[in-house]
Each structure stands twice: as structure tokens, then as C-alpha cells.
């Protein structure tokens, strides 16, 4: 593909100024089939004869700089006798502020090949070359953090495109899932803030953009700035976006103007209307939700309204942050593939949605961007200015994305391919730790994030007070265990990892005899570190009770906390944490009006004041990992064999809820686990597509596929 096509650029490229490449052509004959193969360095928006080609938003997506995916669109039906192909290219993820530091002005670069087969069997190929024209676009400015400026009256004189000598070997076939428009949301209300601002409230923190229609005069302006939360007085607040301007400007032509952005996205619930001819109403604007086209597979439902809202917030957290790569957040000046966030959320993510292909693509980028020494950069894909692959930086949990995520995908979907693809990367990652730790058989040193955002953090720190060496060593142990397992699955010699695993465990046990924090106890239990589970579980339970049935854990402890409790006899305490409504808790944010998952337990206090403007996202999915506890423990659905070829269904009901249910569409079919109180009794309804072990009140039932009531 693209053998004869050239990368083309505008001769006078400016940073953040999109370029439109144009090609006009005639057809000789009727067309049997025509396929447009296309990609760019930057993001592109293709239009053929005035109609958008395909539906991949922000194509060609966000990948390692070592590759760029190309897309194929069947355009047979879109062609006419005379044609005009116009492709607007903006900086996208390839260049600019998304790199944290403004990069060199790398030109917006396009390559395409239109393959036409005529009815008579003859063929024609149209490639990008210097005969293409290039002009500055009506879209005058596009940058992912800052937004867009579109002038519908702007006209530029086209010039000939220039060929750029750039490696074509980086072009690869589309591997990921397309990012698409998913749904439209009408405003809940248009309000007047106390300070006089007009604010549109969409009622949901979402990721995407908006579409408006306005009857205007030439030169009139539409201007919006977005935010996630209003301040305690009900005024617009977006200081937490930091340097992301999250702004939009549009210059109208005479008459009806309808527009939606094409090369940016925003994370927002509210929109301040800075200018809108004739005043905005609910009727002339809607929000468009955009995310990777992943299929929903998991559904949770309970008798508690607040809990159901939490389930919904978790889903919205995933929708908002699965935009070609798993991002930390969609709004402020980050929106990066932070590896630790994805590591802790990947299990819940794989139950909520089918994310196998999504992660297969991202893990390929992880493989490509792995450091020379085997370290895993904390952000994948790497950006041009923040290149961790050449430094030594890797932290536990963040780096363990290399092992935990592929293994989880294997457990959820049962496909060995992902393990095969990632095996070398996993092994190199372990060698990195083994050769960089300051203490053999433990993991000391490197760039640790600790129990990120744990509430027991010393003042002024983002890191909870759990021992970072302990955390790192536990995850080192866990990764070695995974690689031993994967070696076995792939028919490779696992003995060296089995030996290493035992040595690490022995040394962790010798070195870390006592646990001081909730997170340390949770990890010691969940990862089978302690030999005295009974007392550690009691210690954990006591700590939680002494803290008023409230947690103190951060990114690392939280995903394992409820599992550690319910697997060791303290299911009721796990439910108390899940259903806790006071700060800090999941339902506290729900009661504060959250519609997504917050980055911090204390993102907003009871008085409506914000934690800080520094790092305070209201759409960060990490704590949404609690969904995996609801699927696996509260409703009890777990894969007994990878890909749910056999399942174990061991629900753990509580009196604190009237009913709870989970539906999981696995590769084998639908699994349902539902329990509810019926008088004095608890009724269980279970449906399984495979041979399963059902456990009710510690009694095991071995069943074939079917529907069961207990
Ligand atoms: C991100 C996090 C990330 C962390 C690690 C933050 O700025 O938003 O989610 O994991 O940095 O340091």
C-alpha cells in the first residue's frame, strides 16, 4: 500500500492552523468499486463531493510515533463523473500541546491512495503527489486542549502541495477500534448563573463535542467555553482544566449556520455561552458523545438508587476515557494514556464493554514504546516531548500494565493471541526490574507513584502513606507470577519465573512483617502475601471500623480493598464501604451530584469547594474499578477457565440491599446472577451458557448450561 503515493504538506504550515488538501478528478467509466486508503501525521477529516467519508472521528487515532494506522473507506457510492476530494488535517495527537511541551512545528502531513476498479475491469489509482492542492482551511485553529476556531467566510487561495520525504514504513493497517459519534444529548437546562453568565447544562459529564444551529448575519460569532462543574455559587468554573482553554469560536455566514467541531474533543457537562446570535435555547444545541466503538457487555443493577447512579457513573467514566487510548481524563491538559489508571480499571472495563481489540491496539503501542532497557513508560503512547522510553522511569502498577492488562484480556476473552503478542514485552519488563532494583528479590527504587492519591497521604503529597517498596515488591511478585503462568500457557519453560516468584515471596515475607495501612493490608491479602490471612483480615476490618467504616485508599489499594475483605470473611464491611454515603466514599460523590467518577475522593467538599485547581478531574475512571468487585464478588461471576469457558458463580448477598444483579455477555453467551430478598429467604436466579460451579451459602452445585433458581 502507498508504494507510489507521497506524503504531502502545505508549503507554509503553521502550528495549530489546519490545512485542507484538495484533489479534483474525473471518472472514465462507471465504477465497480472504489476504496480510499488514507492516513496522516495529525488528525484528518475527509470529505468527498461535500459528504464526509466514513465515520472515524479523529482518524487515524493515537498511536506510538513509531507507527501510524491507515484506514480504508469504501467510497464507491460517493463517486460522481466529476469529483472533489478535500481532506482537512490538523495537529491532533501528533503535534502540539498534547505533548505537554509545544513541539517543533511538525507539518500536517497527508498520504492517500484511491483505488478505483471500473465496470470494464480496468483500474486506476489516484495518489497524493505535488499535483494536489493545499489551502488553509476555514477551520482556522484546532488543538485538542484549546479547541477550535472556524470562520465560515474564510477563503484561501490554494497552492500546490509539497512532497515530504518521510518514512512510509511506519504506516500500518488499522488495528484499533474506530472512534465514533455514539449518542446525542439535549440540554437539561439553559441557566443564568448568579454572575450573569448563560450556561447550558447537559446534565451529564461527557466526552465529545456539540452541534448548534443558528440563524445569523455574516460576521456574527458563536463562542463557547466548557467546564465539568459549577462553583459553590453556581458560577462557571474551569480552573481545573489548567492550561487547556477548552474554548470554541465560530464566525457565521448569512442565514442558517449548523456546525459541529471536526478535529477536537472536550470533556464537559456545562457550557458557558460567551456569544450566540439571538440567544441560545435548548432547541438549537445538543452534545454529541464520542468514544471508541466498543460494545457494551456488562450491566449492574440494584435496589439502591444511589448505587445504580454509581454504576451509571462508572459506565460514563469508561465512555469518557476510552477514546482510542485509555486516558486518565478527557478535559484538562493531560488526556494521556496513563498506564496505571488503565491497569487498575482494566478488569472492570473488560466486563462493562468488549475491549479486547481496543487493548490489543494499545498494548501494541506499549510494546513499541517500551524503553530500551525494558522499562515501561508511564504514558502510552509516548509523545514527542515526553519520552520515557529513553529514560529509566517505570513505577509499579503503572509499569505492570505490561503484564496485568494482557493477562486480564486473556482471562476475560480467552484469546491467547494477546499473550503471544505481549510475551516478550512482559519478559523484558521483568528483566528491567530485576536489573534495576536496589535490593535483589524486592523492588526498591525507580520512579514510584506509591498508593497514588491515597487519603492517608502526608500533607502536601499525592502519595498515600503506604510503603512504596512494599507496593512495588508485591506488584513485582504478581507480575512474575503472571509471566510464569503465561509461559506455561504458551508452552514455554516457566521454571525460571516459578523460582524467582518463590524467592520474591520469601523475601517480601521476611522484610515486610507488619502492615500499617488499609492498602498494605489489602495487598497482603489479595496477592496472597501474608501467611496469616485471618489476623491481617481482622486488622484491615478493625482499621476500617475504627475509621467509621470509611476507606483511606488511593489508586493502588482501592481496586483490591473490597475483594480483600469479602474473600476473607468480611463481606459486610465491603458492603458498608460500597454503600457508605459520607465522605470519603463512592456514594459521597454521587450525593454531591457526580455523573462520572472523580479523580479524588475529596474533589469537592460538602460546601461545594474544590480540592485544588491543580489536579482535580471529575472524570477519572480509576475508582470505577469497584465495578469488578460487584461482578465478581457481590454477584459472584468469575471465569473458572479463561474466556468463561467454565464459570464460577458465587454470589454474596447482603441485607443492606433488597436486590442486586449482574448480566455479563461473555464470549460463551449470557451469564446472569441475580439475588433478592423474598420474606425471610434469599432467592437466587442464575443463568449460565457453560458448565459452571454455583456456590450458594458455601454449598457447591456443579451444573451444565441452563437457568437455575435457588
Ligand atoms: C494523572 C493520573 C496519573 C498520575 C500519575 C496524573 O496527572 O492524571 O491519573 O496516573 O498523574 O502521576
XYZ file of C-alpha atoms and ligand atoms in Angstrom:
722
model
C 0.000 0.000 0.000
C 1.071 3.567 -0.737
C 4.090 2.421 -2.849
C 3.688 5.284 -5.289
C 1.862 7.777 -3.105
C 3.809 10.543 -1.380
C 3.416 12.265 1.951
C 2.288 15.794 1.134
C 2.312 19.029 3.137
C 1.354 22.678 2.686
C 4.448 24.720 1.792
C 3.671 27.210 4.525
C 2.483 25.181 7.503
C 1.700 26.896 10.794
C 1.241 25.270 14.183
C -2.454 24.651 15.016
C -3.573 26.003 11.642
C -5.324 23.150 9.823
C -4.604 22.562 6.172
C -7.048 21.335 3.546
C -5.658 19.157 0.751
C -7.757 19.093 -2.397
C -7.876 16.833 -5.430
C -10.343 17.132 -8.296
C -10.696 14.237 -10.705
C -12.984 12.804 -13.370
C -14.004 9.215 -13.871
C -13.578 7.454 -17.172
C -16.379 4.954 -16.717
C -18.878 3.561 -14.277
C -17.195 2.346 -11.126
C -17.430 -1.187 -9.768
C -15.579 -0.470 -6.565
C -13.510 2.376 -5.179
C -11.550 2.318 -1.922
C -9.874 5.287 -0.317
C -6.786 4.322 1.691
C -5.648 7.224 3.753
C -3.733 8.413 6.793
C -1.964 11.462 8.163
C 0.517 12.729 10.709
C -2.022 14.682 12.711
C -5.763 14.040 12.534
C -7.636 14.156 9.244
C -11.226 14.816 8.185
C -12.066 13.570 4.671
C -14.885 14.948 2.517
C -15.803 13.625 -0.934
C -18.163 15.682 -3.073
C -19.291 17.579 0.009
C -20.032 14.457 2.072
C -17.918 13.192 4.975
C -16.120 9.942 4.189
C -16.512 7.248 6.846
C -17.269 7.888 10.483
C -13.909 7.564 12.219
C -13.659 10.637 14.439
C -10.118 11.982 14.883
C -8.704 9.453 12.438
C -6.108 7.969 12.260
C -6.187 7.805 16.066
C -3.482 7.993 18.685
C -0.566 5.564 18.387
C 3.112 5.301 19.178
C 5.088 7.651 16.960
C 6.727 4.544 15.568
C 3.609 3.754 13.574
C 0.561 5.351 12.040
C -2.529 3.324 11.133
C -4.167 3.804 7.765
C -7.881 3.438 7.098
C -9.774 2.014 4.147
C -13.114 3.507 3.183
C -15.364 2.109 0.502
C -16.377 5.225 -1.457
C -17.983 3.508 -4.463
C -21.393 5.046 -3.847
C -19.997 8.521 -3.215
C -18.307 8.987 -6.578
C -19.710 11.025 -9.488
C -18.497 11.773 -13.004
C -16.587 14.783 -11.636
C -15.234 14.603 -8.099
C -13.657 16.701 -5.431
C -11.823 15.134 -2.516
C -11.000 17.534 0.325
C -9.083 16.389 3.382
C -8.575 18.737 6.315
C -5.626 17.865 8.528
C -4.960 19.290 11.997
C -2.193 18.649 14.527
C -4.233 16.145 16.535
C -2.186 13.982 18.891
C 0.863 14.063 16.660
C 1.998 17.531 17.447
C 1.485 20.423 19.795
C 0.411 20.920 23.369
C -0.799 17.345 23.861
C 2.888 16.621 24.288
C 2.891 18.827 27.401
C 5.553 20.971 25.781
C 4.997 22.617 22.422
C 6.924 20.536 19.962
C 8.608 21.640 16.817
C 6.130 22.673 14.232
C 5.880 19.296 12.558
C 3.905 19.774 9.335
C 0.430 18.350 8.976
C 1.066 15.556 6.543
C -1.271 13.510 4.384
C -0.906 10.370 2.317
C -3.673 8.676 0.362
C -4.350 6.247 -2.418
C -7.728 5.924 -4.095
C -8.055 2.546 -5.828
C -10.744 2.506 -8.489
C -11.941 -0.572 -10.376
C -14.169 0.281 -13.352
C -17.078 -1.797 -14.574
C -14.992 -2.904 -17.572
C -12.384 -4.343 -15.189
C -9.756 -1.673 -15.783
C -8.159 0.003 -12.809
C -6.976 3.453 -11.875
C -5.081 4.638 -8.835
C -5.081 8.200 -7.597
C -2.254 9.026 -5.232
C -1.162 12.033 -3.224
C 1.534 13.960 -5.069
C 2.521 17.553 -5.860
C -0.476 17.872 -8.205
C -2.721 18.023 -5.157
C -3.635 21.494 -3.999
C -3.328 22.719 -0.429
C -5.059 25.623 1.226
C -5.568 26.982 4.678
C -8.879 25.780 5.960
C -11.992 27.593 7.136
C -11.130 25.782 10.338
C -8.589 28.419 11.315
C -7.373 26.783 14.514
C -7.595 23.283 16.003
C -5.810 21.983 19.060
C -7.003 19.169 21.291
C -6.692 21.044 24.598
C -7.634 24.504 23.426
C -10.469 23.811 20.979
C -11.374 25.164 17.569
C -11.898 28.406 15.686
C -13.910 28.185 12.473
C -14.527 31.066 10.109
C -17.233 30.139 7.626
C -16.366 33.147 5.435
C -12.662 32.434 5.129
C -11.294 31.627 1.682
C -7.680 30.897 0.918
C -6.049 30.643 -2.465
C -4.847 27.083 -2.974
C -1.235 26.373 -3.799
C 0.443 23.187 -4.892
C 1.166 20.711 -2.133
C 4.782 19.846 -1.472
C 6.152 16.335 -1.096
C 7.639 15.488 2.274
C 10.322 12.885 2.411
C 9.116 10.820 5.325
C 9.377 7.134 6.115
C 6.439 5.171 4.728
C 7.373 2.063 6.668
C 5.665 3.490 9.737
C 2.289 3.074 8.030
C 0.382 0.063 9.352
C -3.103 -1.350 8.872
C -5.840 -0.102 11.203
C -5.609 -2.265 14.310
C -7.809 -0.474 16.806
C -11.494 0.243 17.097
C -12.806 3.324 15.308
C -13.748 6.296 17.455
C -17.325 7.222 16.567
C -20.142 9.514 17.495
C -22.272 7.434 19.875
C -25.232 9.451 21.081
C -26.725 12.918 21.250
C -27.789 14.620 24.443
C -30.181 17.553 24.593
C -29.552 20.149 27.304
C -31.201 19.622 30.657
C -31.498 23.372 31.011
C -30.152 26.726 29.941
C -29.459 28.718 33.081
C -28.486 32.209 34.113
C -25.612 31.984 36.612
C -25.527 34.430 39.563
C -22.731 36.355 37.816
C -24.868 36.783 34.699
C -23.286 34.084 32.515
C -25.552 31.986 30.324
C -24.767 28.319 30.925
C -26.041 25.251 29.117
C -26.290 22.200 31.393
C -26.238 18.862 29.569
C -26.900 17.030 32.847
C -24.052 14.599 32.205
C -20.276 14.910 32.287
C -19.348 13.585 28.868
C -16.647 13.494 26.241
C -17.197 14.702 22.725
C -18.404 17.931 21.220
C -21.614 19.734 20.345
C -23.672 20.752 17.348
C -25.572 24.010 17.058
C -27.861 25.678 14.557
C -28.261 29.416 14.408
C -29.828 31.939 12.064
C -27.241 34.704 11.834
C -25.729 37.538 9.891
C -22.339 37.319 8.269
C -19.668 38.011 10.889
C -21.828 37.145 13.913
C -19.989 34.982 16.437
C -20.776 31.819 18.327
C -18.461 31.246 21.283
C -18.458 28.597 23.990
C -16.175 27.584 26.861
C -16.847 24.330 28.664
C -16.466 23.033 32.215
C -17.336 19.995 34.318
C -18.609 21.607 37.499
C -20.105 24.876 38.641
C -18.544 26.519 41.699
C -20.277 26.701 45.075
C -22.201 29.788 43.965
C -23.394 28.197 40.764
C -20.958 30.062 38.521
C -18.879 28.670 35.683
C -15.649 27.035 36.925
C -12.874 25.579 34.773
C -9.660 26.301 36.636
C -9.215 22.526 36.912
C -8.659 22.406 33.131
C -5.330 24.101 33.874
C -3.786 25.150 30.558
C -6.461 23.613 28.351
C -8.552 26.542 27.113
C -11.412 24.229 26.081
C -12.863 27.026 24.002
C -14.773 27.183 20.715
C -15.314 30.036 18.294
C -17.297 30.196 15.075
C -17.793 33.074 12.661
C -21.179 32.871 10.929
C -22.189 33.423 7.330
C -25.549 34.933 6.412
C -28.540 32.643 7.080
C -28.722 29.251 8.789
C -25.420 28.008 10.214
C -25.154 24.425 11.504
C -21.801 23.219 12.751
C -20.063 20.620 14.872
C -16.300 20.551 15.515
C -14.241 18.156 13.444
C -10.744 17.993 14.894
C -11.108 18.421 18.661
C -12.921 16.971 21.627
C -13.872 18.283 25.036
C -14.710 16.757 28.427
C -17.635 18.696 29.867
C -21.064 18.867 31.396
C -21.607 22.618 31.246
C -21.009 25.115 28.500
C -20.713 28.855 29.037
C -22.256 30.671 26.117
C -19.826 33.522 25.508
C -21.651 34.614 22.386
C -24.655 33.328 20.436
C -26.638 35.454 17.985
C -30.230 35.862 19.171
C -29.568 33.967 22.430
C -29.293 30.228 22.885
C -32.214 27.895 23.627
C -32.353 24.176 24.412
C -33.533 23.596 20.862
C -30.525 24.908 18.973
C -27.759 22.943 20.653
C -27.006 19.336 21.528
C -23.984 17.485 22.839
C -22.502 14.610 20.851
C -20.875 11.811 22.831
C -17.769 10.399 21.175
C -15.761 7.324 22.129
C -14.196 4.174 20.758
C -16.833 1.970 19.208
C -16.748 -0.709 21.905
C -19.755 -2.914 22.566
C -21.431 -2.888 25.967
C -21.290 -6.329 27.602
C -21.956 -5.778 31.303
C -24.934 -4.474 33.249
C -25.302 -3.995 37.002
C -28.492 -3.126 38.793
C -29.588 -2.911 42.423
C -32.358 -1.789 44.738
C -30.386 1.323 45.699
C -30.876 4.422 43.563
C -27.556 5.858 44.657
C -25.718 2.641 43.823
C -27.382 2.499 40.409
C -26.192 6.049 39.806
C -22.677 4.939 40.749
C -22.936 2.096 38.196
C -24.012 4.630 35.600
C -21.130 6.948 36.557
C -18.662 4.094 36.092
C -20.011 3.442 32.603
C -19.780 7.149 31.766
C -16.231 7.216 33.157
C -15.334 4.462 30.729
C -17.126 6.065 27.775
C -15.415 9.364 28.500
C -11.945 7.891 28.689
C -11.917 5.182 26.047
C -11.170 7.453 23.161
C -8.796 5.388 21.042
C -6.473 5.028 24.045
C -7.392 4.605 27.713
C -6.920 8.123 29.041
C -6.622 9.396 32.591
C -9.165 12.139 31.961
C -10.746 13.856 28.963
C -10.795 17.513 29.978
C -7.625 19.098 31.394
C -4.259 19.406 29.723
C -3.442 15.683 30.026
C -5.820 13.212 28.306
C -2.940 10.777 28.126
C -2.706 7.009 28.211
C -1.523 6.889 31.827
C -0.686 3.225 32.267
C -1.505 2.898 35.994
C -5.052 4.118 35.544
C -5.645 1.539 32.809
C -4.046 -1.210 34.908
C -6.401 -0.778 37.841
C -9.522 -0.333 35.719
C -8.910 -2.947 33.013
C -10.853 -5.763 34.673
C -13.999 -3.685 35.242
C -13.544 -2.243 31.751
C -13.425 -5.723 30.220
C -16.678 -6.699 31.923
C -18.516 -3.457 31.115
C -17.519 -3.470 27.450
C -15.809 -5.674 24.903
C -12.388 -4.022 24.969
C -10.274 -6.828 23.550
C -9.380 -5.116 20.268
C -9.151 -1.736 21.977
C -6.464 -3.010 24.357
C -4.776 -5.165 21.709
C -4.039 -1.980 19.804
C -2.922 -0.011 22.855
C -0.693 -2.856 24.032
C 0.950 -2.903 20.614
C 1.850 0.734 21.240
C 3.092 -0.201 24.693
C 5.307 -2.809 23.077
C 6.614 -0.301 20.535
C 7.267 2.361 23.149
C 8.830 0.073 25.729
C 12.152 1.540 26.808
C 15.450 0.237 25.525
C 16.155 -1.273 28.921
C 12.732 -2.873 29.161
C 11.125 -0.156 31.252
C 7.503 0.753 30.574
C 6.876 4.474 30.119
C 4.198 5.800 32.453
C 2.273 7.140 29.491
C 1.445 5.124 26.369
C 1.608 6.187 23.582
C 4.716 8.241 24.102
C 4.546 11.795 22.861
C 7.308 13.643 21.135
C 8.393 15.766 24.073
C 7.885 13.430 26.969
C 9.805 10.375 26.005
C 10.072 7.994 28.919
C 11.206 5.180 26.728
C 14.748 6.562 26.719
C 14.874 7.236 30.454
C 14.838 4.778 33.300
C 11.487 5.691 34.681
C 8.967 2.993 35.474
C 6.798 2.670 38.526
C 4.998 -0.358 39.927
C 1.332 -0.700 38.885
C 1.934 1.793 36.055
C 4.633 -0.478 34.586
C 2.596 -3.582 35.423
C 0.210 -2.586 32.668
C 2.604 -4.707 30.563
C 1.592 -7.891 32.390
C -1.735 -7.274 34.130
C -3.675 -5.936 31.149
C -2.846 -8.665 28.599
C -3.443 -11.323 31.240
C -6.807 -9.815 32.162
C -7.812 -9.680 28.491
C -6.914 -13.359 28.257
C -8.957 -14.179 31.369
C -11.998 -12.238 30.153
C -11.917 -13.209 26.476
C -9.836 -16.397 26.387
C -7.694 -15.436 23.400
C -4.040 -16.460 23.640
C -3.055 -14.142 20.803
C -2.695 -11.156 23.107
C -0.369 -13.149 25.366
C 1.743 -14.241 22.411
C 1.974 -10.666 21.145
C 2.960 -9.273 24.523
C 5.122 -12.062 25.910
C 8.487 -10.573 25.019
C 7.429 -7.199 26.386
C 6.400 -8.810 29.680
C 9.686 -10.681 29.963
C 11.749 -7.583 29.152
C 9.820 -5.622 31.752
C 10.688 -8.194 34.419
C 14.352 -8.126 33.414
C 14.256 -4.369 33.773
C 13.022 -4.616 37.349
C 15.420 -7.407 38.235
C 18.386 -5.452 36.949
C 17.339 -2.045 38.290
C 16.145 -2.814 41.784
C 18.432 -1.758 44.573
C 17.548 -4.875 46.559
C 17.532 -8.317 44.972
C 14.174 -10.135 45.015
C 12.378 -6.957 46.041
C 11.669 -3.856 44.026
C 13.417 -0.871 45.559
C 13.982 2.356 43.704
C 12.779 3.592 40.304
C 10.058 6.140 39.861
C 7.272 5.028 42.199
C 3.867 6.670 42.490
C 3.003 4.730 45.657
C -0.668 4.495 46.587
C -1.436 7.456 44.347
C -3.927 9.905 45.881
C -4.431 7.735 48.997
C -6.235 9.739 51.641
C -3.572 8.855 54.188
C -1.033 10.910 52.204
C 1.204 13.158 54.264
C 0.196 16.756 53.830
C 1.273 18.260 50.525
C 1.852 14.852 48.914
C -0.119 12.973 46.278
C 1.170 9.645 47.553
C -0.617 7.757 50.286
C 1.470 6.718 53.262
C 1.691 3.025 52.321
C 5.231 1.722 51.990
C 6.238 2.239 48.363
C 8.858 -0.500 48.472
C 6.227 -2.934 49.697
C 3.786 -1.938 46.966
C 6.454 -2.194 44.280
C 7.666 -5.570 45.551
C 4.129 -7.005 45.686
C 3.489 -5.963 42.093
C 6.876 -7.315 41.033
C 5.859 -10.626 42.597
C 2.471 -10.516 40.900
C 3.991 -9.806 37.506
C 6.482 -12.642 37.845
C 3.577 -14.911 38.792
C 1.673 -13.795 35.693
C 4.663 -14.341 33.416
C 5.231 -17.802 34.902
C 1.590 -18.586 34.186
C 1.726 -17.150 30.670
C 4.931 -19.073 29.924
C 3.042 -22.246 30.789
C 0.045 -21.292 28.662
C 2.288 -20.614 25.684
C 4.205 -23.863 26.146
C 7.431 -22.160 27.196
C 9.721 -23.020 30.075
C 8.239 -21.395 33.153
C 10.694 -22.726 35.730
C 12.887 -19.637 35.979
C 9.849 -17.490 36.756
C 8.494 -20.021 39.214
C 11.802 -19.988 41.082
C 12.014 -16.192 41.005
C 8.430 -15.908 42.203
C 9.137 -18.041 45.276
C 12.297 -16.096 46.084
C 10.457 -12.781 45.886
C 7.623 -14.040 48.044
C 10.018 -15.349 50.649
C 11.895 -12.077 50.775
C 8.758 -9.939 50.916
C 7.515 -12.047 53.820
C 10.839 -11.700 55.625
C 11.144 -7.973 55.009
C 7.615 -6.682 55.473
C 6.209 -8.354 58.545
C 3.735 -5.713 59.610
C 1.204 -3.714 57.684
C 0.357 -0.180 58.676
C -2.271 0.955 56.205
C -5.505 -0.234 54.629
C -3.739 -0.502 51.287
C -0.866 -2.574 52.684
C -3.324 -4.981 54.328
C -5.476 -5.198 51.191
C -2.471 -6.016 49.002
C -1.080 -8.522 51.518
C -4.417 -10.354 51.433
C -5.369 -10.068 47.777
C -1.953 -11.066 46.428
C -1.503 -13.914 48.946
C 1.492 -12.276 50.562
C 0.570 -12.889 54.158
C 0.575 -16.370 55.649
C -1.757 -15.237 58.360
C -4.766 -14.061 56.411
C -7.033 -14.354 59.412
C -5.256 -11.747 61.501
C -4.471 -9.420 58.603
C -8.122 -9.502 57.523
C -9.147 -8.728 61.085
C -6.606 -5.911 61.218
C -7.968 -4.472 57.972
C -11.523 -4.775 59.188
C -10.633 -3.142 62.520
C -8.861 -0.280 60.753
C -11.912 0.379 58.614
C -14.302 0.203 61.557
C -12.081 2.490 63.613
C -12.259 4.917 60.727
C -16.067 4.978 60.825
C -16.466 2.309 58.082
C -14.569 4.503 55.671
C -11.670 3.913 53.357
C -8.372 5.765 53.065
C -7.006 4.022 49.991
C -5.764 5.516 46.712
C -5.365 4.231 43.138
C -3.463 1.121 44.255
C -5.350 -0.016 47.348
C -8.892 0.798 46.270
C -9.300 -1.777 43.461
C -8.367 -4.627 45.840
C -9.869 -3.413 49.112
C -13.362 -4.897 48.851
C -12.025 -8.137 47.337
C -9.586 -8.500 50.228
C -12.439 -8.076 52.692
C -15.063 -10.308 51.098
C -12.586 -13.076 50.290
C -11.614 -13.204 53.933
C -14.891 -13.251 55.772
C -15.719 -9.548 55.861
C -18.289 -9.219 53.109
C -20.489 -6.981 55.253
C -17.650 -4.491 55.737
C -17.085 -4.478 51.991
C -20.767 -3.611 51.500
C -20.518 -0.912 54.180
C -17.732 0.729 52.191
C -19.616 0.362 48.918
C -22.783 1.818 50.406
C -21.147 4.444 52.609
C -22.697 7.820 51.787
C -20.487 10.043 53.896
C -17.137 11.350 52.751
C -14.942 9.619 51.669
C -16.828 7.090 49.599
C -18.155 6.273 46.170
C -21.669 7.325 47.088
C -20.450 10.602 48.605
C -19.580 11.807 45.109
C -22.942 10.525 43.859
C -24.694 12.548 46.570
C -22.656 15.560 45.514
C -24.229 15.231 42.081
C -21.424 13.355 40.300
C -22.295 11.885 36.912
C -18.858 10.327 36.378
C -16.087 9.042 38.674
C -13.912 11.653 40.355
C -10.132 11.598 40.410
C -10.108 12.428 44.144
C -12.370 11.198 46.905
C -12.325 14.833 48.021
C -12.635 16.517 44.617
C -15.393 18.683 46.069
C -16.242 19.099 49.748
C -19.695 19.337 51.323
C -19.669 23.108 50.981
C -19.129 22.740 47.249
C -15.495 23.916 47.429
C -12.934 22.253 45.201
C -9.922 20.307 46.426
C -7.462 22.196 44.264
C -7.266 23.584 40.793
C -4.036 21.765 40.234
C -5.117 18.246 39.650
C -8.817 17.772 40.112
C -10.572 15.876 37.391
C -14.223 14.926 37.694
C -13.893 12.229 35.066
C -11.140 9.789 36.038
C -12.148 6.127 35.879
C -9.655 4.568 38.344
C -12.042 4.279 41.328
C -14.677 2.875 38.983
C -12.684 -0.351 39.322
C -15.094 -1.168 42.170
C -17.441 -2.485 39.467
C -15.259 -5.585 39.167
C -15.996 -6.368 42.812
C -19.723 -6.132 42.145
C -19.472 -8.512 39.156
C -17.040 -10.947 40.772
C -17.905 -10.934 44.457
C -21.295 -9.339 45.160
C -22.851 -11.125 42.168
C -20.097 -13.726 42.196
C -19.402 -14.149 38.462
C -15.817 -15.177 37.698
C -14.120 -17.057 34.868
C -13.219 -20.527 36.106
C -11.392 -21.058 32.831
C -10.104 -18.238 30.603
C -12.767 -16.615 28.464
C -15.517 -18.043 30.714
C -15.242 -21.448 29.077
C -16.293 -22.516 32.539
C -17.632 -20.132 35.129
C -17.901 -19.906 38.847
C -20.943 -18.120 40.190
C -20.769 -17.493 43.913
C -22.953 -14.534 44.874
C -22.512 -12.888 48.264
C -25.788 -11.215 49.222
C -26.351 -8.678 51.978
C -29.308 -7.411 53.996
C -28.238 -3.908 53.095
C -29.776 -4.246 49.631
C -33.110 -5.710 48.561
C -31.701 -6.961 45.301
C -28.628 -6.923 43.109
C -27.954 -8.361 39.682
C -25.241 -8.595 37.072
C -25.523 -9.571 33.436
C -22.363 -10.363 31.555
C -22.292 -11.129 27.827
C -19.203 -13.329 27.656
C -17.610 -14.949 24.598
C -19.709 -18.015 25.517
C -23.014 -16.203 25.939
C -25.034 -14.537 28.652
C -24.365 -15.037 32.345
C -26.926 -13.706 34.800
C -26.575 -13.641 38.546
C -29.386 -12.058 40.474
C -30.327 -12.274 44.141
C -33.195 -10.729 46.052
C -34.849 -10.972 49.430
C -38.155 -12.836 49.487
C -39.592 -12.747 53.009
C -37.040 -14.367 55.275
C -35.321 -16.061 52.371
C -32.941 -15.052 49.633
C -33.844 -16.092 46.133
C -31.042 -16.558 43.548
C -31.631 -16.581 39.801
C -28.696 -17.782 37.778
C -28.271 -18.313 34.081
C -25.126 -19.687 32.536
C -24.142 -20.596 28.958
C -21.431 -23.024 30.117
C -20.666 -25.682 32.689
C -20.407 -23.825 35.982
C -19.840 -24.146 39.661
C -22.537 -22.347 41.570
C -21.803 -21.644 45.212
C -24.696 -20.733 47.498
C -24.104 -20.490 51.244
C -20.801 -22.358 50.859
C -22.573 -25.268 49.159
C -21.277 -26.142 45.692
C -23.521 -27.164 42.796
C -21.895 -28.405 39.587
C -24.235 -27.525 36.749
C -24.378 -27.629 32.964
C -25.539 -24.668 30.911
C -29.038 -23.522 31.807
C -31.201 -21.446 34.128
C -31.310 -22.145 37.857
C -33.234 -20.832 40.823
C -32.161 -21.352 44.428
C -2.825 11.600 36.042
C -3.067 10.305 36.738
C -1.771 9.543 36.640
C -0.832 10.301 37.508
C 0.481 9.658 37.762
C -1.838 12.348 36.864
O -1.577 13.598 36.432
O -3.983 12.300 35.806
O -4.233 9.696 36.578
O -1.816 8.210 36.832
O -0.677 11.613 37.025
O 1.377 10.509 38.254
